[in-house]
Amino acid sequence: MAIQTIKAFAPATVANVAVGFDILGFAIDGPGDEVVLEVSDEFHPMELTILGDDGQLPLDPDKNTVSIVIKLMMDRLGIRKGVKIQLTKKMPLKSGMGSSAASSVVGAFALNALLGNPLSKSELLPLVMEGERAACGAAHADNVAPCLFGGLILVRSYEPLEVLSLPMPGKLICTLVHPEIDVPTSISRAVLPPTVLLKNMIRQTGNLAAFISALYTENYELLGRAIRDFVIEPNRAKLIPGFYEAQKEAFATGALGCSISGSGPSIFALSDDMDKAQTIGLAIRDVFKKQYINSEIFVSQINAEGPRIL
Ligand code: HSE
């Protein structure tokens, strides 16, 4: 019986990026998910083990994003094989750092590589989006797309699906601070009103356009002025104790922009210097400390590569 094994990694991501709710996201270096896949020619029911999740994630292969996506992919390719999955979480769960996206992508990427890459990344994208639907009820792509392609991704359209890679100016460093509080994506989506005021639409589209211009022209000052969220952040800030103070401290210590990472509770800040990025992280952590909340800091460059075989 032939057995093949592969090990892969997929990165954490920052979705929304203040100006692009559900349509912008970038990948970071460091935190993410690792998977070891063992695929045998002899079929057996899928086996899933998970490390690093403190027993929080479902072990039922029909309920975990990594196995749901692998099953979908095998159905799509008409493959019947025995699959053992060992997933290792090397990032916080329910953090707004794209944990479910990393699981969906790492499994799909590993299986695809092991099979000799029958699917392109563009063909994998709709499959890994189904992992997001299973995890939070909405098949948004702003975590899975940057996780899969690397770099900063714009979702130009969902129907039909079209994603574009945008340039990230080389000096940008991301600070992420994850406070140890629970804010499920379902709750942080439920607090959003269904309509947007016209005046906010005008401000937000102006900022999104200026943000993209700043990326192409590497204009850090413009990027800093543009990266402001008038639509989503005011509704979600109340779910994160001390959010506005943390944001104020981030700006005071050199952040160009600072907002909620994905659906929260993590906060991200962009700056143009590694020392500033570290200082910003400590300043935000101090604000959470005052709220009696422990937090973890991640400082990294933008990950241009996406997932990789280990
Ligand atoms: N765009 C999604 C949201 C990302 O903000 O709900 C979830 O991490």
CSV table of C-alpha atoms and ligand atoms in Angstrom, one decimal:
chain,number,residue,atom,x,y,z
A,1,MET,CA,0.0,0.0,0.0
A,2,ALA,CA,1.6,3.3,-1.1
A,3,ILE,CA,1.6,6.1,1.6
A,4,GLN,CA,2.7,9.6,0.9
A,5,THR,CA,3.4,12.3,3.5
A,6,ILE,CA,3.7,16.0,3.3
A,7,LYS,CA,4.2,18.9,5.8
A,8,ALA,CA,3.1,22.4,5.0
A,9,PHE,CA,2.6,25.8,6.7
A,10,ALA,CA,0.1,28.6,6.0
A,11,PRO,CA,0.3,32.1,7.5
A,12,ALA,CA,-1.9,34.2,9.7
A,13,THR,CA,-3.6,37.1,7.9
A,14,VAL,CA,-5.0,40.6,8.7
A,15,ALA,CA,-8.4,41.1,7.0
A,16,ASN,CA,-10.3,44.3,6.2
A,17,VAL,CA,-7.2,46.5,6.7
A,18,ALA,CA,-9.4,49.3,8.0
A,19,VAL,CA,-10.5,50.5,4.5
A,20,GLY,CA,-11.7,47.2,2.9
A,21,PHE,CA,-14.3,45.3,4.8
A,22,ASP,CA,-14.5,41.8,3.4
A,23,ILE,CA,-12.4,42.9,0.4
A,24,LEU,CA,-8.8,43.5,1.6
A,25,GLY,CA,-6.3,41.3,3.5
A,26,PHE,CA,-2.6,40.7,3.9
A,27,ALA,CA,-0.5,37.8,5.1
A,28,ILE,CA,2.1,38.1,7.8
A,29,ASP,CA,5.2,36.1,8.8
A,30,GLY,CA,5.5,33.9,11.9
A,31,PRO,CA,2.1,32.8,13.2
A,32,GLY,CA,0.1,30.3,11.2
A,33,ASP,CA,-0.9,26.6,10.9
A,34,GLU,CA,1.2,23.6,10.2
A,35,VAL,CA,-0.2,20.4,8.8
A,36,VAL,CA,1.2,16.9,8.2
A,37,LEU,CA,-0.9,14.9,5.7
A,38,GLU,CA,-0.6,11.2,5.2
A,39,VAL,CA,-2.4,10.0,2.1
A,40,SER,CA,-2.7,6.2,1.3
A,41,ASP,CA,-4.2,4.5,-1.7
A,42,GLU,CA,-6.3,2.4,0.6
A,43,PHE,CA,-9.5,4.2,1.6
A,44,HIS,CA,-10.3,4.7,5.3
A,45,PRO,CA,-12.5,7.2,7.1
A,46,MET,CA,-10.6,10.5,7.5
A,47,GLU,CA,-8.6,10.8,10.7
A,48,LEU,CA,-7.9,14.2,12.3
A,49,THR,CA,-5.7,15.1,15.2
A,50,ILE,CA,-5.0,18.6,16.4
A,51,LEU,CA,-2.2,20.1,18.5
A,52,GLY,CA,-1.9,23.5,20.0
A,53,ASP,CA,-5.6,24.3,20.3
A,54,ASP,CA,-6.2,23.4,24.0
A,55,GLY,CA,-8.9,21.0,22.8
A,56,GLN,CA,-11.0,23.9,21.5
A,57,LEU,CA,-11.4,22.8,17.9
A,58,PRO,CA,-13.8,20.0,16.6
A,59,LEU,CA,-12.1,16.7,15.9
A,60,ASP,CA,-15.0,15.5,13.8
A,61,PRO,CA,-13.7,15.7,10.2
A,62,ASP,CA,-17.1,16.9,9.1
A,63,LYS,CA,-16.8,19.9,11.4
A,64,ASN,CA,-13.2,21.2,11.1
A,65,THR,CA,-12.3,23.5,8.3
A,66,VAL,CA,-9.1,21.7,7.4
A,67,SER,CA,-10.9,18.4,6.8
A,68,ILE,CA,-14.0,19.9,5.3
A,69,VAL,CA,-11.9,21.6,2.6
A,70,ILE,CA,-9.8,18.5,2.0
A,71,LYS,CA,-13.0,16.4,1.5
A,72,LEU,CA,-14.4,19.0,-0.9
A,73,MET,CA,-11.2,19.0,-2.8
A,74,MET,CA,-11.1,15.2,-3.1
A,75,ASP,CA,-14.7,15.2,-4.2
A,76,ARG,CA,-13.9,17.9,-6.8
A,77,LEU,CA,-10.9,15.8,-8.1
A,78,GLY,CA,-12.9,12.5,-7.9
A,79,ILE,CA,-10.3,11.0,-5.6
A,80,ARG,CA,-11.0,8.3,-3.0
A,81,LYS,CA,-8.0,7.8,-0.7
A,82,GLY,CA,-7.3,7.3,3.0
A,83,VAL,CA,-6.3,10.6,4.6
A,84,LYS,CA,-4.7,11.3,8.0
A,85,ILE,CA,-4.4,14.9,9.0
A,86,GLN,CA,-2.3,16.3,11.9
A,87,LEU,CA,-3.0,20.0,12.3
A,88,THR,CA,-0.8,22.1,14.6
A,89,LYS,CA,-2.1,25.5,15.5
A,90,LYS,CA,0.8,27.9,15.8
A,91,MET,CA,-1.4,31.0,16.3
A,92,PRO,CA,-4.2,32.0,18.6
A,93,LEU,CA,-7.8,30.9,17.8
A,94,LYS,CA,-10.8,33.2,17.4
A,95,SER,CA,-8.3,36.1,17.3
A,96,GLY,CA,-9.1,37.9,14.1
A,97,MET,CA,-5.8,36.7,12.7
A,98,GLY,CA,-7.4,34.3,10.2
A,99,SER,CA,-7.1,31.1,12.1
A,100,SER,CA,-9.8,29.2,10.2
A,101,ALA,CA,-8.4,30.5,6.9
A,102,ALA,CA,-5.0,29.2,7.8
A,103,SER,CA,-6.4,25.8,8.5
A,104,SER,CA,-8.4,25.7,5.3
A,105,VAL,CA,-5.5,26.8,3.2
A,106,VAL,CA,-2.8,24.7,4.7
A,107,GLY,CA,-4.7,21.5,4.1
A,108,ALA,CA,-5.7,22.3,0.6
A,109,PHE,CA,-2.2,23.5,-0.3
A,110,ALA,CA,-0.6,20.4,1.2
A,111,LEU,CA,-2.9,18.0,-0.6
A,112,ASN,CA,-2.6,19.8,-3.9
A,113,ALA,CA,1.2,19.7,-3.7
A,114,LEU,CA,1.2,16.0,-2.7
A,115,LEU,CA,-1.0,15.3,-5.8
A,116,GLY,CA,1.4,17.2,-8.1
A,117,ASN,CA,-0.6,20.5,-8.1
A,118,PRO,CA,-3.6,19.5,-10.2
A,119,LEU,CA,-5.3,22.8,-9.2
A,120,SER,CA,-4.0,26.3,-9.6
A,121,LYS,CA,-4.3,28.7,-6.6
A,122,SER,CA,-7.2,30.4,-8.4
A,123,GLU,CA,-9.0,27.1,-8.5
A,124,LEU,CA,-8.2,26.4,-4.9
A,125,LEU,CA,-9.7,29.7,-3.8
A,126,PRO,CA,-13.4,28.9,-4.0
A,127,LEU,CA,-12.8,25.6,-2.2
A,128,VAL,CA,-11.0,27.2,0.7
A,129,MET,CA,-13.7,29.9,0.9
A,130,GLU,CA,-16.1,27.0,1.8
A,131,GLY,CA,-13.9,26.5,4.9
A,132,GLU,CA,-14.8,30.1,5.9
A,133,ARG,CA,-18.5,29.4,5.3
A,134,ALA,CA,-18.3,26.4,7.6
A,135,ALA,CA,-16.4,28.3,10.2
A,136,CYS,CA,-18.5,31.5,10.4
A,137,GLY,CA,-21.4,31.2,8.0
A,138,ALA,CA,-20.0,33.6,5.4
A,139,ALA,CA,-17.7,32.6,2.6
A,140,HIS,CA,-15.6,35.8,2.7
A,141,ALA,CA,-12.2,35.7,1.0
A,142,ASP,CA,-10.3,38.4,2.7
A,143,ASN,CA,-8.4,36.0,4.9
A,144,VAL,CA,-8.2,32.9,2.7
A,145,ALA,CA,-7.1,34.8,-0.4
A,146,PRO,CA,-4.0,36.5,1.1
A,147,CYS,CA,-3.2,33.3,3.1
A,148,LEU,CA,-3.2,31.4,-0.2
A,149,PHE,CA,-1.6,33.9,-2.5
A,150,GLY,CA,0.6,35.8,0.0
A,151,GLY,CA,1.0,39.6,0.0
A,152,LEU,CA,-2.0,42.0,0.0
A,153,ILE,CA,-5.1,40.9,-1.9
A,154,LEU,CA,-8.1,42.9,-3.0
A,155,VAL,CA,-11.3,41.0,-3.7
A,156,ARG,CA,-12.6,43.0,-6.6
A,157,SER,CA,-15.8,41.0,-6.9
A,158,TYR,CA,-17.4,38.0,-5.2
A,159,GLU,CA,-19.8,37.2,-8.0
A,160,PRO,CA,-18.0,36.4,-10.2
A,161,LEU,CA,-15.0,35.9,-7.9
A,162,GLU,CA,-12.1,38.0,-8.9
A,163,VAL,CA,-9.1,38.8,-6.7
A,164,LEU,CA,-6.1,41.1,-7.4
A,165,SER,CA,-2.7,41.2,-5.9
A,166,LEU,CA,-1.7,44.7,-4.7
A,167,PRO,CA,1.9,45.9,-4.0
A,168,MET,CA,2.9,46.4,-0.3
A,169,PRO,CA,5.6,49.1,0.1
A,170,GLY,CA,8.8,47.4,1.3
A,171,LYS,CA,9.2,49.3,4.6
A,172,LEU,CA,5.8,48.3,6.0
A,173,ILE,CA,5.9,46.4,9.2
A,174,CYS,CA,2.8,44.9,10.9
A,175,THR,CA,2.2,44.9,14.6
A,176,LEU,CA,-0.5,42.6,15.8
A,177,VAL,CA,-1.7,42.5,19.4
A,178,HIS,CA,-4.0,39.7,20.4
A,179,PRO,CA,-5.9,40.3,23.7
A,180,GLU,CA,-7.0,37.2,25.5
A,181,ILE,CA,-10.7,37.8,25.1
A,182,ASP,CA,-13.3,35.9,23.1
A,183,VAL,CA,-15.1,37.7,20.3
A,184,PRO,CA,-16.5,35.1,17.9
A,185,THR,CA,-16.8,36.3,14.3
A,186,SER,CA,-20.5,35.5,14.3
A,187,ILE,CA,-21.0,38.2,17.1
A,188,SER,CA,-18.7,40.7,15.5
A,189,ARG,CA,-20.6,40.3,12.2
A,190,ALA,CA,-24.0,40.5,14.0
A,191,VAL,CA,-23.2,44.0,15.4
A,192,LEU,CA,-22.8,45.5,12.0
A,193,PRO,CA,-25.8,47.5,10.7
A,194,PRO,CA,-27.1,46.4,7.3
A,195,THR,CA,-26.9,49.9,5.8
A,196,VAL,CA,-24.1,52.5,5.5
A,197,LEU,CA,-24.7,56.3,5.7
A,198,LEU,CA,-24.0,58.0,2.3
A,199,LYS,CA,-21.5,60.4,4.0
A,200,ASN,CA,-19.5,57.4,5.4
A,201,MET,CA,-19.6,55.7,2.0
A,202,ILE,CA,-18.0,58.8,0.5
A,203,ARG,CA,-15.3,59.0,3.2
A,204,GLN,CA,-14.6,55.3,3.1
A,205,THR,CA,-14.3,55.0,-0.7
A,206,GLY,CA,-12.1,58.1,-0.8
A,207,ASN,CA,-9.8,56.5,1.8
A,208,LEU,CA,-9.8,53.1,0.0
A,209,ALA,CA,-8.8,54.8,-3.3
A,210,ALA,CA,-6.1,56.9,-1.6
A,211,PHE,CA,-4.8,53.8,0.2
A,212,ILE,CA,-4.4,51.9,-3.1
A,213,SER,CA,-2.7,54.9,-4.7
A,214,ALA,CA,-0.3,55.1,-1.7
A,215,LEU,CA,0.6,51.4,-2.2
A,216,TYR,CA,1.6,52.0,-5.8
A,217,THR,CA,3.4,55.3,-5.1
A,218,GLU,CA,5.0,54.0,-1.8
A,219,ASN,CA,3.6,57.2,-0.2
A,220,TYR,CA,3.7,56.4,3.5
A,221,GLU,CA,2.2,59.7,4.6
A,222,LEU,CA,-0.8,59.3,2.3
A,223,LEU,CA,-1.2,55.7,3.4
A,224,GLY,CA,-1.3,56.9,7.0
A,225,ARG,CA,-4.0,59.5,6.2
A,226,ALA,CA,-6.0,57.0,4.2
A,227,ILE,CA,-6.1,54.0,6.5
A,228,ARG,CA,-9.1,55.0,8.6
A,229,ASP,CA,-12.3,53.1,9.1
A,230,PHE,CA,-15.6,55.0,9.3
A,231,VAL,CA,-17.9,52.1,8.8
A,232,ILE,CA,-17.0,48.9,10.6
A,233,GLU,CA,-14.6,50.0,13.5
A,234,PRO,CA,-17.2,52.2,15.3
A,235,ASN,CA,-19.5,49.3,15.6
A,236,ARG,CA,-17.0,46.7,16.6
A,237,ALA,CA,-14.8,48.8,18.9
A,238,LYS,CA,-17.2,48.3,21.8
A,239,LEU,CA,-16.4,44.6,21.7
A,240,ILE,CA,-12.7,45.3,22.6
A,241,PRO,CA,-12.2,46.9,26.0
A,242,GLY,CA,-9.7,49.8,25.7
A,243,PHE,CA,-9.7,49.8,21.9
A,244,TYR,CA,-9.7,53.6,21.4
A,245,GLU,CA,-7.0,54.1,24.0
A,246,ALA,CA,-4.9,51.4,22.4
A,247,GLN,CA,-5.4,53.0,19.0
A,248,LYS,CA,-4.4,56.4,20.4
A,249,GLU,CA,-1.2,54.9,21.9
A,250,ALA,CA,-0.4,53.2,18.6
A,251,PHE,CA,-0.6,56.6,16.8
A,252,ALA,CA,1.4,58.3,19.6
A,253,THR,CA,4.2,55.7,19.2
A,254,GLY,CA,4.5,56.0,15.4
A,255,ALA,CA,1.7,53.9,13.8
A,256,LEU,CA,0.7,55.0,10.3
A,257,GLY,CA,-2.6,53.2,10.7
A,258,CYS,CA,-4.2,51.1,13.5
A,259,SER,CA,-7.5,49.3,13.5
A,260,ILE,CA,-9.2,46.0,14.3
A,261,SER,CA,-7.7,43.0,12.6
A,262,GLY,CA,-10.4,41.1,10.7
A,263,SER,CA,-13.3,40.6,13.0
A,264,GLY,CA,-11.2,41.2,16.1
A,265,PRO,CA,-10.3,41.1,18.9
A,266,SER,CA,-6.7,41.5,17.7
A,267,ILE,CA,-5.6,45.0,16.8
A,268,PHE,CA,-3.2,45.6,14.0
A,269,ALA,CA,-1.0,48.6,13.3
A,270,LEU,CA,1.2,49.4,10.3
A,271,SER,CA,4.4,51.4,10.6
A,272,ASP,CA,7.5,51.9,8.5
A,273,ASP,CA,10.2,50.8,11.0
A,274,MET,CA,10.8,47.6,13.0
A,275,ASP,CA,11.7,49.5,16.3
A,276,LYS,CA,8.5,51.6,16.0
A,277,ALA,CA,6.5,48.4,15.4
A,278,GLN,CA,7.9,46.8,18.6
A,279,THR,CA,7.2,50.0,20.6
A,280,ILE,CA,3.6,50.2,19.2
A,281,GLY,CA,3.1,46.5,20.3
A,282,LEU,CA,4.2,47.3,23.9
A,283,ALA,CA,2.1,50.4,24.1
A,284,ILE,CA,-1.0,48.5,23.0
A,285,ARG,CA,-0.2,45.7,25.4
A,286,ASP,CA,0.0,48.2,28.3
A,287,VAL,CA,-3.5,49.5,27.5
A,288,PHE,CA,-4.8,45.9,27.7
A,289,LYS,CA,-2.9,45.4,30.9
A,290,LYS,CA,-4.8,48.3,32.5
A,291,GLN,CA,-8.0,46.5,31.5
A,292,TYR,CA,-6.6,43.3,33.3
A,293,ILE,CA,-6.4,41.6,29.9
A,294,ASN,CA,-3.3,39.6,28.9
A,295,SER,CA,-2.2,40.0,25.3
A,296,GLU,CA,0.4,38.6,22.9
A,297,ILE,CA,2.4,40.7,20.4
A,298,PHE,CA,3.4,39.6,16.9
A,299,VAL,CA,5.6,41.9,14.8
A,300,SER,CA,6.3,40.9,11.3
A,301,GLN,CA,6.9,42.0,7.7
A,302,ILE,CA,4.3,41.3,5.1
A,303,ASN,CA,4.5,37.7,3.9
A,304,ALA,CA,4.6,37.8,0.1
A,305,GLU,CA,4.8,34.0,-0.3
A,306,GLY,CA,1.7,32.6,1.3
A,307,PRO,CA,1.8,28.9,2.2
A,308,ARG,CA,4.9,26.8,1.8
A,309,ILE,CA,6.0,23.1,2.0
A,310,LEU,CA,8.2,22.4,5.0
B,1,HSE,N1,-14.0,40.4,6.8
B,1,HSE,C1,-14.3,39.4,7.9
B,1,HSE,C2,-15.0,40.2,9.0
B,1,HSE,C3,-13.0,38.8,8.4
B,1,HSE,O1,-14.5,41.3,9.3
B,1,HSE,O2,-16.0,39.7,9.5
B,1,HSE,C4,-13.2,37.8,9.5
B,1,HSE,O3,-11.9,37.6,10.1
